């Protein structure tokens, strides 16, 4: 993946949050290497949405309330909990059908589950599932943060539970490139200046998608958000809960909203924080997200120029942006040394900057990295990029980017399907994001080369009959624009919007007492905040 949007709509909390606890649930593996390629998949998709994007005219319809007979065995299985190797955490494995339309035990997918049981003296409220987004982010990794970092009055009343979605991390992960190949892929230029550079970029995308097909073909057609939402309902039943309580961040809001649309009568208390808008297509989502990163950079720059040591100068936000553009242009021509075999290219430098937009607490690190780069050292900015891609110090990548592409390319038709499509869309992307638009436009191309056609399409989600659902939106969220939260809350028949006038990606359990108090009241008592509630 060449940039943060190389696979469309990479939406997740920053990896630094997940790393806070420093834990590793090594025992929570399904023990499977994942489904291997069984046969060659169909060729590249050819759909080419218009450059204007489109909104949904369809609405996601609920599934029948009665559990089908051919799924009874999955809903009736028993979880066998075992120690995870981390105090207080238990692990288990559950089975789900590879294909819900044609369940076959011979093809079952094994999903890894983890929990931390409630330890408070108050009445137990059941289980709370959490998901950090992505798609492709490990919910089990995030659980280690949520179970210890969410407000204690909540974690003391709920068993905190996570399942790595199918194709992700410990749950039969999608596999594509080798680590060495991924190093090369992330460094490829995403602001091509001529035909040769365009060809190099598209060849890299095609090699990526071919590798996914070769190594994970059997699973690739069955990792959609609808599949994962259905898996969550199986887990809800296995946990003994009549209704689902859930906190989803970023893409996790789309997963949670999809659950509500499919199973509205089984909705308990759902918090959708950093919301996606399911009613817009992949192209409009990519453009809007480009605008979100631009808004976040402006906030960073406004803070930076007030400081005497700002590496982007002290004149104005506009001047800081011009200096950033000049820096990227210099990187394009002359990559910086990092003290390793991997120079800092323009693509890696751009990813490093965008990574810091997810969390205002990363702004000091970005200022330091830009200052180092100005002095010829690209290593700090490379480290920010590596953190985004979940590349560790040994050079090993998680499967985040592989799962991200697999889910996104199955959920919706491609944003753009050819270099000509990108060229037509560039003006709109640059208008939305003068500093990042070109990179993000070219980064929206990969699903055009995906080996399988999308199985999903744009749909509104209303979830008629669901209990109240809390949607949380941050006004200057870089990855999920605030307008998406407004839209989702209005689509949901029982949606309630909580607004955070702040920076960074998502809001709950990130430092706002006002947000935490409102969400806690909902999770503990079922009380939704008053209409137009705004925290700052």
XYZ file of C-alpha atoms in Angstrom:
536
model
C 0.000 0.000 0.000
C 1.534 3.241 -1.130
C -0.264 5.663 1.128
C -2.835 5.757 3.926
C -5.608 5.299 1.372
C -3.839 2.847 -0.910
C -6.670 0.499 -0.177
C -9.716 2.692 -0.141
C -11.036 3.911 3.207
C -8.377 2.856 5.675
C -10.106 4.059 8.800
C -8.761 3.194 12.206
C -7.474 4.590 15.438
C -3.796 5.378 15.544
C -1.533 2.426 16.219
C 0.088 4.298 19.105
C -3.124 3.889 21.106
C -3.099 0.137 20.633
C 0.532 0.009 21.720
C -0.128 1.725 25.059
C -0.661 -1.448 27.046
C 2.408 -3.213 25.677
C 0.657 -6.587 25.896
C 0.619 -9.484 23.493
C -2.099 -12.119 23.527
C -0.036 -14.832 21.894
C -2.425 -17.609 22.866
C -5.324 -16.059 20.946
C -4.467 -17.521 17.563
C -6.879 -19.668 15.634
C -3.910 -21.878 14.864
C -4.604 -21.715 11.133
C -2.443 -20.224 8.427
C -5.556 -19.146 6.549
C -7.264 -20.473 3.437
C -4.834 -21.053 0.586
C -5.507 -20.413 -3.060
C -7.766 -23.039 -4.538
C -8.066 -21.687 -8.053
C -7.454 -18.598 -10.089
C -9.992 -15.839 -9.472
C -11.707 -13.731 -12.138
C -9.781 -10.885 -13.761
C -9.764 -7.218 -12.779
C -13.024 -5.415 -12.238
C -13.955 -2.918 -14.911
C -16.669 -0.806 -13.297
C -15.843 2.886 -13.538
C -17.984 5.134 -11.317
C -18.493 8.656 -12.505
C -16.168 11.307 -11.159
C -19.070 12.968 -9.388
C -19.688 10.053 -7.019
C -23.159 8.908 -5.991
C -25.356 8.545 -2.955
C -27.357 5.484 -1.955
C -30.874 4.879 -3.140
C -31.137 1.427 -1.512
C -31.525 0.611 2.165
C -29.875 -2.345 3.918
C -32.617 -4.844 4.727
C -32.712 -6.899 7.944
C -32.223 -10.646 7.945
C -35.048 -12.901 9.143
C -35.297 -12.940 12.933
C -35.350 -16.736 13.086
C -31.945 -18.395 12.924
C -31.841 -20.676 9.853
C -31.642 -24.379 10.566
C -28.381 -24.760 8.653
C -26.747 -22.212 10.988
C -28.038 -23.736 14.243
C -24.820 -25.655 14.877
C -22.784 -22.442 14.733
C -25.104 -20.653 17.155
C -25.094 -23.699 19.415
C -21.335 -24.275 19.714
C -19.629 -23.779 23.067
C -16.674 -21.486 23.643
C -13.812 -23.200 25.445
C -11.959 -20.427 27.260
C -8.257 -20.748 28.017
C -5.598 -18.539 29.532
C -4.069 -16.061 27.079
C -0.757 -15.694 28.854
C -1.714 -12.197 30.038
C -3.233 -11.811 33.529
C -6.989 -11.319 33.426
C -7.477 -12.202 29.746
C -9.037 -15.390 28.372
C -9.009 -16.656 24.798
C -11.193 -18.957 22.729
C -11.844 -20.010 19.146
C -15.201 -20.011 17.374
C -16.255 -21.430 14.028
C -18.299 -19.626 11.391
C -19.230 -20.687 7.855
C -16.997 -19.506 5.052
C -20.149 -18.814 3.021
C -23.350 -18.059 4.947
C -25.423 -18.870 1.864
C -23.917 -22.357 1.638
C -22.524 -23.393 5.036
C -20.191 -26.384 4.845
C -18.281 -27.566 7.948
C -15.394 -28.583 5.703
C -14.823 -24.914 4.869
C -15.433 -23.368 8.288
C -13.413 -20.311 9.271
C -11.899 -20.215 12.743
C -12.056 -16.860 14.511
C -9.991 -15.888 17.532
C -11.850 -14.354 20.486
C -10.547 -12.749 23.678
C -12.173 -11.319 26.794
C -11.447 -9.649 30.097
C -14.191 -10.412 32.569
C -15.756 -7.656 34.652
C -14.400 -7.444 38.185
C -16.605 -4.775 39.767
C -19.037 -5.174 42.618
C -21.994 -3.734 40.703
C -24.496 -5.670 38.636
C -22.955 -7.263 35.565
C -24.377 -5.736 32.392
C -23.264 -8.455 29.991
C -20.577 -8.435 27.315
C -19.270 -5.459 25.351
C -17.636 -6.101 21.993
C -15.068 -3.599 20.725
C -13.550 -2.995 17.291
C -10.914 -0.351 16.429
C -11.594 -0.071 12.707
C -9.430 -0.531 9.671
C -10.776 -2.594 8.151
C -7.941 -4.864 9.120
C -7.205 -3.600 12.613
C -6.909 -6.315 15.249
C -9.787 -6.086 17.708
C -7.903 -8.371 20.096
C -4.928 -6.011 20.148
C -7.311 -3.121 20.747
C -9.072 -5.002 23.530
C -5.895 -4.776 25.559
C -6.185 -0.991 25.422
C -9.970 -0.832 25.844
C -10.130 -3.208 28.815
C -7.544 -1.156 30.704
C -7.998 2.295 29.141
C -11.768 2.732 28.956
C -13.366 4.348 32.036
C -13.305 1.959 34.985
C -16.991 2.444 35.761
C -17.730 0.823 32.389
C -15.107 -1.934 32.328
C -16.081 -2.987 35.864
C -19.638 -3.762 34.711
C -19.045 -5.441 31.361
C -17.031 -8.405 30.180
C -14.852 -6.723 27.551
C -14.729 -8.915 24.430
C -13.132 -8.784 20.990
C -13.008 -11.005 17.936
C -10.475 -10.521 15.175
C -12.699 -10.377 12.078
C -12.291 -13.035 9.427
C -9.129 -12.418 7.430
C -7.568 -10.247 10.141
C -4.576 -10.892 12.428
C -5.298 -14.108 14.391
C -8.423 -15.108 12.426
C -7.100 -16.824 9.310
C -5.361 -13.691 8.022
C -5.385 -12.651 4.391
C -1.845 -12.949 3.063
C -0.343 -11.087 0.105
C 3.216 -9.755 -0.152
C 6.387 -10.775 1.630
C 7.805 -8.223 4.056
C 10.548 -7.292 1.591
C 7.995 -6.843 -1.179
C 5.871 -4.701 1.131
C 8.866 -2.450 1.814
C 9.173 -1.829 -1.893
C 5.420 -1.382 -2.348
C 5.006 1.280 0.325
C 7.867 3.323 -1.177
C 6.492 3.518 -4.747
C 5.751 7.048 -5.969
C 2.061 8.005 -5.690
C 2.413 11.370 -7.401
C 3.502 10.114 -10.830
C 4.966 12.769 -13.106
C 5.067 10.830 -16.361
C 3.869 7.682 -18.090
C 6.774 5.625 -16.795
C 5.929 6.466 -13.193
C 2.234 5.758 -13.794
C 3.165 2.370 -15.221
C 5.363 1.616 -12.209
C 2.554 2.500 -9.815
C -0.106 0.453 -11.600
C 2.284 -2.489 -11.956
C 2.862 -2.371 -8.196
C -0.901 -2.377 -7.574
C -1.407 -5.292 -9.927
C 1.401 -7.247 -8.267
C -0.187 -6.597 -4.866
C -3.623 -7.829 -5.924
C -2.182 -10.848 -7.755
C -0.263 -11.850 -4.629
C -3.439 -11.666 -2.543
C -5.227 -13.848 -5.075
C -2.384 -16.347 -5.169
C -2.049 -16.715 -1.403
C -5.620 -16.173 -0.136
C -8.019 -16.849 -3.005
C -10.437 -19.097 -1.139
C -11.065 -16.536 1.596
C -11.042 -13.355 -0.514
C -14.668 -13.626 -1.582
C -15.918 -14.003 1.996
C -14.418 -11.167 4.066
C -17.089 -8.528 3.536
C -18.426 -6.345 6.327
C -21.735 -8.186 6.098
C -19.909 -11.480 6.694
C -18.183 -10.026 9.770
C -21.423 -8.539 11.096
C -23.038 -11.959 10.864
C -20.040 -13.428 12.688
C -20.618 -10.911 15.492
C -24.183 -12.125 15.878
C -22.966 -15.695 16.296
C -20.542 -14.488 18.972
C -23.291 -12.517 20.719
C -25.289 -15.737 21.051
C -22.276 -17.740 22.252
C -21.633 -15.153 24.965
C -25.186 -15.625 26.222
C -26.351 -12.079 25.428
C -29.832 -11.462 24.066
C -28.712 -8.154 22.577
C -25.383 -6.761 21.406
C -23.502 -4.059 23.285
C -20.691 -2.689 21.144
C -18.191 0.146 20.804
C -16.891 0.567 17.272
C -14.301 3.105 16.239
C -13.800 4.410 12.694
C -14.498 1.561 10.217
C -15.838 -0.235 13.290
C -18.806 2.152 13.056
C -19.643 0.765 9.620
C -19.374 -2.758 11.013
C -21.636 -1.836 13.934
C -24.144 0.013 11.760
C -24.240 -2.954 9.383
C -24.986 -5.222 12.344
C -27.840 -2.912 13.343
C -29.213 -2.956 9.810
C -29.132 -6.746 9.639
C -30.279 -7.449 13.217
C -32.152 -4.354 14.454
C -34.078 -6.234 17.156
C -30.825 -7.548 18.635
C -29.296 -4.098 19.136
C -28.550 -3.321 22.766
C -26.262 -0.306 23.265
C -24.149 0.603 20.250
C -21.549 3.396 20.295
C -20.344 4.346 16.816
C -17.390 6.713 17.272
C -15.674 8.367 14.296
C -18.526 7.423 12.022
C -18.507 6.372 8.397
C -21.380 7.280 6.115
C -22.651 4.102 4.427
C -24.752 6.122 1.971
C -21.854 7.445 -0.146
C -19.781 5.541 -2.671
C -16.073 4.735 -2.528
C -15.072 7.688 -4.690
C -16.914 10.245 -2.597
C -15.594 8.606 0.581
C -12.021 8.935 -0.668
C -12.501 12.554 -1.675
C -14.157 13.459 1.602
C -11.420 11.756 3.566
C -8.829 13.745 1.612
C -10.625 16.865 2.790
C -10.547 15.550 6.336
C -6.781 15.191 6.273
C -6.493 18.715 4.864
C -8.587 20.078 7.734
C -6.417 18.201 10.222
C -3.214 19.516 8.640
C -4.529 23.073 8.853
C -5.157 22.539 12.578
C -1.644 21.119 13.009
C -0.122 23.991 11.041
C -2.065 26.606 13.016
C -0.589 25.169 16.204
C 2.879 24.760 14.723
C 3.375 28.303 13.408
C 2.783 29.696 16.898
C 5.963 27.948 18.032
C 9.400 29.477 17.475
C 10.862 26.113 16.454
C 8.137 25.162 13.952
C 9.907 23.357 11.068
C 7.323 24.764 8.651
C 8.012 28.380 9.591
C 6.140 30.854 11.754
C 4.369 33.047 9.180
C 0.970 31.476 8.511
C -0.938 28.261 7.848
C -0.750 28.944 4.110
C 3.011 29.414 4.266
C 3.388 26.213 6.299
C 1.439 24.364 3.608
C 3.677 25.781 0.896
C 6.730 24.624 2.800
C 5.237 21.144 3.176
C 4.617 21.018 -0.584
C 8.219 22.040 -1.220
C 9.426 19.357 1.181
C 7.424 16.666 -0.626
C 8.743 17.894 -3.981
C 12.318 17.679 -2.712
C 11.679 14.163 -1.398
C 10.335 13.148 -4.790
C 13.596 14.208 -6.426
C 16.001 13.356 -3.619
C 14.870 10.745 -1.023
C 16.448 11.224 2.383
C 18.844 8.895 4.120
C 17.443 7.133 7.169
C 20.527 5.309 8.362
C 18.987 2.096 7.014
C 18.722 0.452 3.610
C 15.346 2.163 3.152
C 15.479 5.823 2.098
C 12.581 8.128 2.913
C 10.706 8.550 -0.370
C 7.947 11.047 -1.008
C 5.335 8.308 -0.539
C 6.744 7.253 2.837
C 7.158 10.857 3.948
C 3.566 11.676 3.036
C 2.341 8.633 4.939
C 4.367 9.715 7.976
C 2.765 13.163 7.942
C -0.736 11.783 7.498
C -0.177 9.218 10.268
C 0.368 12.056 12.741
C -2.944 13.650 11.740
C -4.879 10.871 13.487
C -3.986 12.093 16.972
C -3.035 15.593 18.085
C -0.793 13.978 20.698
C 1.422 12.952 17.776
C 1.926 16.550 16.633
C 5.128 17.029 18.694
C 6.570 13.883 17.095
C 5.702 15.218 13.655
C 7.324 18.569 14.374
C 10.458 16.749 15.492
C 10.415 14.450 12.458
C 10.054 17.366 10.051
C 12.867 19.215 11.798
C 15.095 16.147 11.489
C 14.195 15.806 7.828
C 15.139 19.446 7.262
C 18.553 18.517 8.649
C 18.883 15.529 6.328
C 17.680 12.716 8.619
C 14.577 10.930 7.335
C 14.482 8.239 10.022
C 11.959 9.820 12.433
C 9.453 10.390 9.625
C 10.055 6.856 8.363
C 9.220 5.569 11.836
C 5.897 7.426 11.764
C 5.147 5.803 8.410
C 6.170 2.370 9.699
C 3.881 2.763 12.699
C 1.012 3.503 10.372
C 1.666 0.401 8.285
C 2.229 -1.693 11.439
C 5.791 -2.571 10.438
C 7.863 -3.539 13.482
C 11.555 -2.934 14.122
C 12.460 -6.345 12.696
C 10.840 -5.444 9.379
C 7.754 -7.612 9.807
C 4.347 -6.248 8.805
C 0.999 -7.155 10.286
C -1.641 -8.115 7.738
C -3.492 -4.807 8.275
C -3.020 -3.556 4.707
C -3.890 -6.883 3.115
C -7.121 -7.267 5.067
C -7.892 -3.604 4.480
C -7.810 -4.017 0.719
C -9.649 -7.337 0.810
C -12.589 -5.978 2.801
C -12.869 -2.618 1.075
C -12.646 -4.040 -2.428
C -15.405 -6.538 -1.629
C -17.700 -4.052 0.122
C -18.017 -1.495 -2.695
C -17.219 -1.123 -6.393
C -13.872 0.611 -6.931
C -13.542 4.353 -6.515
C -11.394 4.505 -9.655
C -10.509 1.754 -12.100
C -7.837 3.119 -14.434
C -5.198 5.847 -14.682
C -7.600 7.729 -16.940
C -10.188 7.682 -14.135
C -7.611 9.113 -11.740
C -6.664 11.856 -14.168
C -10.312 12.898 -14.459
C -10.749 12.874 -10.678
C -7.537 14.751 -9.808
C -9.054 18.221 -9.911
C -11.718 17.331 -7.358
C -9.185 15.638 -5.075
C -6.794 18.607 -5.265
C -9.649 20.967 -4.505
C -10.555 18.922 -1.426
C -6.920 18.582 -0.349
C -4.268 20.765 -2.001
C -1.459 19.078 -0.044
C -2.539 15.422 -0.120
C -5.100 15.212 -2.932
C -2.839 13.865 -5.674
C -1.478 11.103 -3.483
C -4.931 10.137 -2.229
C -6.425 10.091 -5.717
C -3.787 7.696 -7.059
C -4.125 5.698 -3.836
C -7.799 5.031 -4.619
C -6.963 2.884 -7.640
C -6.097 -0.497 -6.163
C -9.625 -1.936 -6.057
C -9.800 -1.408 -9.807
C -7.308 -4.265 -10.117
C -8.855 -6.521 -7.480
C -9.269 -10.155 -8.633
C -12.906 -10.325 -7.525
C -15.839 -8.017 -8.246
C -17.415 -6.279 -5.283
C -20.298 -8.152 -3.673
C -21.659 -5.101 -1.869
C -23.032 -1.769 -2.993
C -23.873 1.582 -1.450
C -26.862 1.394 0.890
C -28.397 3.600 3.534
C -28.694 1.992 6.956
C -31.864 2.745 8.896
C -32.129 -0.201 11.301
C -35.816 0.336 11.940
C -36.877 -1.102 15.271
C -33.428 -0.872 16.871
C -32.892 0.499 20.369
C -31.270 3.961 20.580
C -27.829 4.068 18.934
C -25.200 6.666 19.898
C -23.126 8.180 17.074
C -20.077 10.254 18.044
C -18.491 12.729 15.622
C -15.375 14.893 15.989
C -15.506 18.195 14.111
C -11.890 18.131 12.905
C -11.548 14.369 12.537
C -8.968 13.731 9.788
C -10.133 10.281 8.678
C -13.908 10.289 9.155
C -15.250 13.772 8.405
C -17.786 15.116 10.877
C -20.427 15.291 8.143
C -20.378 11.486 8.028
C -21.420 11.271 11.680
C -24.242 13.729 11.063
C -25.402 11.671 8.089
C -25.241 8.303 9.860
C -27.111 9.595 12.900
C -29.845 10.942 10.626
C -30.091 7.710 8.613
C -30.484 5.475 11.657
C -34.090 5.425 12.760
C -32.933 5.524 16.397
C -29.677 7.428 15.926
C -28.513 10.095 18.383
C -25.551 12.375 17.643
C -22.909 13.465 20.155
C -20.540 16.137 18.803
C -16.971 16.696 19.965
C -15.492 20.068 18.979
C -11.913 18.859 18.871
C -9.064 17.350 16.873
C -7.932 13.809 16.187
C -9.633 10.621 15.101
C -12.505 9.442 17.362
C -13.384 10.871 20.768
C -14.383 8.333 23.440
C -11.711 7.444 25.998
C -9.302 9.929 24.464
C -9.260 12.649 27.097
C -12.588 14.510 26.931
C -14.416 14.267 30.253
C -17.566 15.573 28.574
C -17.543 12.888 25.866
C -16.679 10.129 28.322
C -19.455 11.138 30.718
C -22.063 11.138 27.952
C -20.972 7.792 26.519
C -20.703 6.240 29.991
C -24.260 7.301 30.820
C -25.444 5.597 27.647
C -23.485 2.390 28.227
C -24.392 2.112 31.905
C -27.952 3.476 32.067
C -29.045 3.609 28.423
C -29.417 7.399 28.601
C -28.746 9.161 25.299
C -27.403 12.729 25.418
C -29.802 15.612 24.726
C -30.331 16.729 21.146
C -27.485 18.865 19.774
C -25.194 17.922 22.661
C -21.706 19.306 21.960
C -18.540 18.697 23.951
C -15.330 20.682 23.701
